[in-house]
Coordinates of C-alpha atoms in Angstrom, one line a residue:
M1 CA 77.8 166.1 76.1
D2 CA 75.0 168.2 77.8
K3 CA 72.9 168.0 74.7
F4 CA 73.5 164.3 74.5
N5 CA 72.3 163.8 78.1
S6 CA 69.3 166.1 77.5
L7 CA 68.3 163.9 74.6
K8 CA 68.6 160.7 76.8
M9 CA 66.5 162.4 79.5
F10 CA 63.9 163.5 77.0
L11 CA 63.6 159.9 75.6
A12 CA 63.5 158.4 79.1
A13 CA 60.8 160.8 80.3
H14 CA 58.6 159.8 77.4
D15 CA 59.2 156.1 77.6
H16 CA 58.7 155.9 81.4
G17 CA 55.8 158.4 81.6
S18 CA 57.1 160.8 84.2
F19 CA 60.1 162.7 85.4
G20 CA 60.3 160.6 88.6
A21 CA 60.4 157.3 86.7
A22 CA 62.9 158.7 84.2
A23 CA 65.1 159.9 87.1
N24 CA 65.0 156.4 88.7
A25 CA 66.0 154.8 85.4
L26 CA 68.9 157.1 84.8
G27 CA 70.1 157.4 88.4
T28 CA 69.4 161.1 88.9
D29 CA 66.7 163.2 90.4
P30 CA 63.4 164.5 88.9
S31 CA 64.4 168.2 89.0
T32 CA 67.4 167.5 86.8
I33 CA 65.2 165.8 84.3
S34 CA 62.7 168.7 84.4
K35 CA 65.4 171.4 84.0
S36 CA 67.1 169.5 81.1
I37 CA 63.8 169.2 79.1
T38 CA 63.0 172.8 79.8
R39 CA 66.3 173.8 78.3
L40 CA 65.6 171.7 75.3
E41 CA 62.2 173.4 74.9
E42 CA 63.8 176.9 75.2
T43 CA 66.4 176.0 72.5
L44 CA 63.8 174.6 70.1
E45 CA 61.2 177.2 71.0
Y46 CA 58.6 174.4 71.1
Q47 CA 56.8 172.8 74.0
L48 CA 57.7 169.0 74.1
F49 CA 55.4 167.9 76.9
Y50 CA 52.1 168.9 78.5
R51 CA 52.8 168.6 82.2
S52 CA 50.3 167.7 84.9
T53 CA 50.5 166.3 88.4
R54 CA 49.5 162.9 87.2
K55 CA 51.4 162.3 84.0
L56 CA 53.2 163.7 81.0
Q57 CA 51.5 164.1 77.6
I58 CA 53.8 164.6 74.6
T59 CA 53.0 167.4 72.2
E60 CA 52.8 167.1 68.4
A61 CA 56.1 168.9 68.1
G62 CA 57.5 166.6 70.8
R63 CA 56.4 163.5 68.9
T64 CA 58.1 164.7 65.8
Y65 CA 61.3 165.4 67.8
L66 CA 61.0 162.0 69.5
E67 CA 61.2 160.1 66.3
T68 CA 64.5 161.7 65.3
V69 CA 66.0 161.5 68.8
R70 CA 65.2 157.8 69.1
R71 CA 66.8 157.1 65.7
V72 CA 69.9 159.1 66.4
L73 CA 70.5 157.6 69.8
A74 CA 69.9 154.1 68.4
E75 CA 72.4 154.7 65.6
L76 CA 75.0 156.1 68.0
D77 CA 74.6 153.1 70.3
T78 CA 75.0 150.7 67.3
C79 CA 78.1 152.6 66.2
E80 CA 79.7 152.5 69.6
N81 CA 79.0 148.8 70.0
R82 CA 80.6 148.2 66.6
L83 CA 83.7 150.1 67.5
I84 CA 84.0 148.3 70.8
S85 CA 83.6 145.0 69.0
D86 CA 86.2 146.0 66.4
N87 CA 88.8 146.7 69.2
E88 CA 88.0 143.3 70.9
T89 CA 88.2 141.4 67.6
P90 CA 90.5 143.2 65.1
S91 CA 88.6 143.9 61.9
G92 CA 88.0 146.4 59.2
T93 CA 90.1 147.6 56.3
L94 CA 93.8 148.2 57.0
R95 CA 95.4 150.6 54.5
L96 CA 99.2 150.1 54.1
N97 CA 101.7 152.1 52.1
L98 CA 105.0 150.4 51.5
P99 CA 108.3 151.3 49.8
V100 CA 108.8 149.3 46.7
S101 CA 112.0 147.3 47.5
Y102 CA 111.6 146.9 51.2
G103 CA 107.8 146.3 50.9
R104 CA 108.4 143.5 48.3
S105 CA 111.2 141.8 50.2
N106 CA 110.3 142.1 53.8
I107 CA 106.6 142.9 54.2
L108 CA 104.8 141.3 51.3
P109 CA 105.9 137.7 52.2
L110 CA 104.4 138.3 55.7
L111 CA 101.0 139.3 54.5
P112 CA 99.5 135.8 53.8
A113 CA 100.2 134.6 57.3
F114 CA 98.8 137.9 58.8
C115 CA 95.6 137.5 56.8
R116 CA 95.2 133.9 58.0
Q117 CA 95.7 135.0 61.6
Y118 CA 93.3 137.9 61.3
P119 CA 90.7 136.9 58.7
D120 CA 88.4 139.8 59.7
I121 CA 91.0 142.4 58.5
K122 CA 91.0 143.4 54.9
L123 CA 94.1 144.8 53.4
H124 CA 94.5 147.7 50.9
V125 CA 98.2 147.9 50.0
T126 CA 100.0 150.5 47.9
F127 CA 103.7 150.7 46.9
S128 CA 105.6 153.9 46.5
D129 CA 109.1 155.3 47.1
E130 CA 107.8 158.9 47.0
Y131 CA 106.6 160.9 50.0
V132 CA 103.0 160.1 50.8
D133 CA 100.9 162.2 53.2
I134 CA 99.3 159.3 55.1
I135 CA 96.9 161.5 57.1
E136 CA 95.6 163.2 54.0
Q137 CA 95.2 159.9 52.1
G138 CA 93.7 158.0 55.0
I139 CA 96.5 155.5 55.3
D140 CA 96.7 153.6 58.6
I141 CA 100.4 152.5 58.4
S142 CA 103.3 153.5 56.2
I143 CA 106.8 152.0 56.1
R144 CA 109.6 154.2 55.0
S145 CA 113.3 153.6 54.4
G146 CA 115.6 156.6 54.8
T147 CA 114.9 159.6 57.0
V148 CA 111.5 160.7 58.2
A149 CA 110.4 163.9 60.1
D150 CA 106.7 164.6 60.7
S151 CA 105.4 165.7 64.1
R152 CA 101.9 164.4 63.3
L153 CA 103.2 160.8 63.1
V154 CA 104.4 158.2 65.5
M155 CA 107.6 156.6 64.3
Q156 CA 108.8 153.1 65.3
K157 CA 112.2 152.0 64.1
L158 CA 112.2 148.6 62.6
S159 CA 115.9 148.3 61.7
P160 CA 119.0 150.2 60.8
M161 CA 119.9 150.5 57.1
D162 CA 123.0 148.4 56.5
F163 CA 124.7 148.5 53.1
L164 CA 126.6 145.7 51.5
I165 CA 129.0 145.5 48.5
V166 CA 128.3 142.4 46.5
A167 CA 129.0 140.6 43.2
A168 CA 128.1 137.4 41.4
P169 CA 130.4 134.4 42.1
D170 CA 131.1 134.0 38.3
Y171 CA 132.1 137.7 38.1
L172 CA 134.5 137.3 41.0
K173 CA 136.1 134.2 39.5
A174 CA 136.8 136.2 36.3
N175 CA 137.6 139.5 38.1
P176 CA 139.0 138.7 41.6
V177 CA 138.8 141.4 44.3
S178 CA 141.6 141.2 46.8
G179 CA 141.0 144.4 48.7
M180 CA 139.3 147.7 48.9
D181 CA 142.0 149.5 46.9
Q182 CA 140.9 147.5 43.8
L183 CA 137.3 148.5 43.9
A184 CA 137.6 151.4 41.4
E185 CA 139.1 149.0 38.8
H186 CA 135.9 147.1 38.5
R187 CA 132.6 147.7 36.6
W188 CA 129.8 149.0 38.8
I189 CA 126.1 149.0 38.7
R190 CA 124.7 152.0 40.5
F191 CA 121.2 153.0 41.7
K192 CA 119.7 156.3 40.7
F193 CA 117.0 158.0 42.8
K194 CA 113.9 158.7 40.7
Q195 CA 113.0 161.8 42.7
T196 CA 116.4 163.6 42.4
G197 CA 118.1 161.8 39.5
K198 CA 121.2 161.5 41.7
L199 CA 123.2 158.3 42.2
M200 CA 123.0 156.6 45.6
P201 CA 126.3 157.5 47.4
M202 CA 128.7 154.8 48.2
L203 CA 129.6 153.9 51.8
L204 CA 132.8 152.4 53.1
G205 CA 132.8 150.8 56.5
N206 CA 136.4 151.7 57.5
G207 CA 135.4 155.4 58.0
D208 CA 137.5 156.6 55.1
R209 CA 136.1 159.0 52.6
V210 CA 135.1 157.3 49.3
P211 CA 137.8 158.0 46.7
P212 CA 136.5 160.2 43.8
A213 CA 137.6 157.5 41.4
L214 CA 135.3 155.0 43.1
E215 CA 132.4 157.4 43.5
S216 CA 132.5 158.2 39.8
C217 CA 132.2 154.5 38.8
S218 CA 128.9 154.0 37.1
D219 CA 129.1 151.7 34.1
Y220 CA 125.4 150.7 34.4
V221 CA 122.7 152.8 36.1
V222 CA 119.2 151.7 37.1
D223 CA 116.4 153.2 39.2
D224 CA 114.9 150.0 40.4
G225 CA 116.2 147.8 43.3
K226 CA 115.3 144.5 41.7
A227 CA 116.9 145.4 38.4
L228 CA 120.1 146.4 40.4
V229 CA 120.2 142.9 42.0
D230 CA 119.4 141.0 38.8
L231 CA 122.1 142.8 36.7
S232 CA 124.7 142.2 39.3
A233 CA 123.6 138.6 39.7
A234 CA 124.0 138.2 35.9
G235 CA 127.7 139.1 36.3
L236 CA 127.8 142.7 35.0
G237 CA 129.8 144.0 37.9
L238 CA 129.9 145.1 41.6
M239 CA 127.1 146.9 43.4
Q240 CA 126.2 148.3 46.8
A241 CA 122.7 148.3 48.1
P242 CA 120.7 148.2 51.4
H243 CA 120.6 144.8 53.1
F244 CA 116.8 144.3 52.5
V245 CA 117.3 144.5 48.7
L246 CA 119.9 141.7 48.8
R247 CA 118.7 139.1 51.2
K248 CA 117.1 136.7 48.8
A249 CA 119.9 136.8 46.2
L250 CA 122.5 136.2 49.0
E251 CA 120.6 133.3 50.4
E252 CA 120.3 131.7 47.0
G253 CA 124.0 132.2 46.3
R254 CA 123.5 134.4 43.3
L255 CA 125.5 137.1 45.0
V256 CA 128.5 137.1 47.4
T257 CA 129.3 139.7 50.1
L258 CA 132.7 141.3 49.7
F259 CA 133.1 143.4 52.9
P260 CA 131.3 143.7 56.2
A261 CA 128.0 145.6 56.4
T262 CA 128.2 149.4 56.7
E263 CA 125.4 151.2 58.6
A264 CA 124.1 154.4 57.0
E265 CA 124.1 156.9 60.0
G266 CA 120.9 158.8 60.4
F267 CA 119.0 156.4 58.1
S268 CA 116.7 153.5 59.1
V269 CA 113.6 151.6 58.2
C270 CA 110.6 152.9 60.2
M271 CA 106.9 152.2 60.6
L272 CA 104.7 155.3 60.7
Y273 CA 101.2 155.9 61.8
P274 CA 99.1 158.9 62.8
K275 CA 99.2 160.1 66.4
R276 CA 96.0 159.3 68.2
R277 CA 94.9 158.7 71.8
F278 CA 93.4 155.2 71.1
L279 CA 95.2 153.0 68.6
P280 CA 92.8 150.8 66.5
A281 CA 93.2 147.1 67.2
K282 CA 93.8 146.4 63.5
V283 CA 96.8 148.8 63.6
A284 CA 98.1 147.5 66.9
V285 CA 98.1 143.8 65.8
F286 CA 99.8 144.6 62.5
I287 CA 102.6 146.4 64.3
D288 CA 103.1 143.5 66.7
F289 CA 102.9 141.0 63.9
V290 CA 105.6 142.8 61.8
R291 CA 107.9 143.3 64.7
Q292 CA 107.7 139.6 65.8
S293 CA 108.1 138.4 62.2
L294 CA 111.2 140.6 61.6
S295 CA 112.7 139.5 64.9
A296 CA 112.4 135.9 63.7
M297 CA 114.4 137.0 60.7
N298 CA 117.2 138.4 63.0
E299 CA 116.2 142.0 62.3
T300 CA 115.5 144.4 65.1
S301 CA 115.6 148.1 65.8
G302 CA 119.3 147.9 66.5
H303 CA 120.5 145.0 64.4
T304 CA 120.2 143.4 60.9
W305 CA 121.0 139.9 59.7
A306 CA 123.6 141.5 57.3
R307 CA 126.0 142.0 60.3
D308 CA 126.2 138.3 60.8
I309 CA 127.4 137.5 57.3
T310 CA 131.1 136.4 56.9
P311 CA 132.4 138.5 54.0
L312 CA 135.3 137.6 51.6
H313 CA 137.4 140.5 52.9
Q314 CA 137.7 142.9 55.9
W315 CA 137.9 146.7 55.5

């Protein structure tokens, strides 16, 4: 900061023609100006001004230095004004990284309205269910479903992860489910994690341990959330999945909820962004927009719409 002030004093001394006039312009005293420029000269090992009692005369080295100083300070001033303007009117490129299923179902439908509300913000969106180092890759906001632990990031919980057991109406007509004790008798479509190759564990809302016979059911296995929904909606069998994967199919009546939602303890949907002292306006408005939009969908940090569904059976 001392070097920056010295450069401002050097420029003011030249433009105003004396240390006294420069001091008046910058709100300081002539001796401060003189000492600052002397330190610059000692650092550069060049004399910048010829001094006299009447006026200052810039040297050849000083004139060369002056051109660079004027350009650097002007560019810095332009940059600062642009940054201030960006925070007054959100703008620039916002880089988002979204999980595939949640991103498609909950965030992608919100983006057109966001873009209309903030036309000066450009979006770069990537979809991935794998771990992404958002700091290393220059991502502004990431949304993750599951568990997250990274001390470099701010984590805001968007919602719990509620799981539902569902099936197609036609399947249930042909293969009625009267209670939990019958679940192992049915065909099941299971989700397999690409990263580990393991099946997603089943959850029961009554607190009981999942019976081995039920946990081993895996007539059909897929590693894509949409495929999971489509196969179950086509009548191939029962399935269990997070609430955000199922919303559209449930609203359309392609799937029916068999039991109340089960919350996966320790798991949630979170919004992540790098820790910083000043949050860019483009990031702040996106966070607020998503939270308000999800709240309108009856989804908050402590509640999901899945808990309001009336299932066919109780645990």
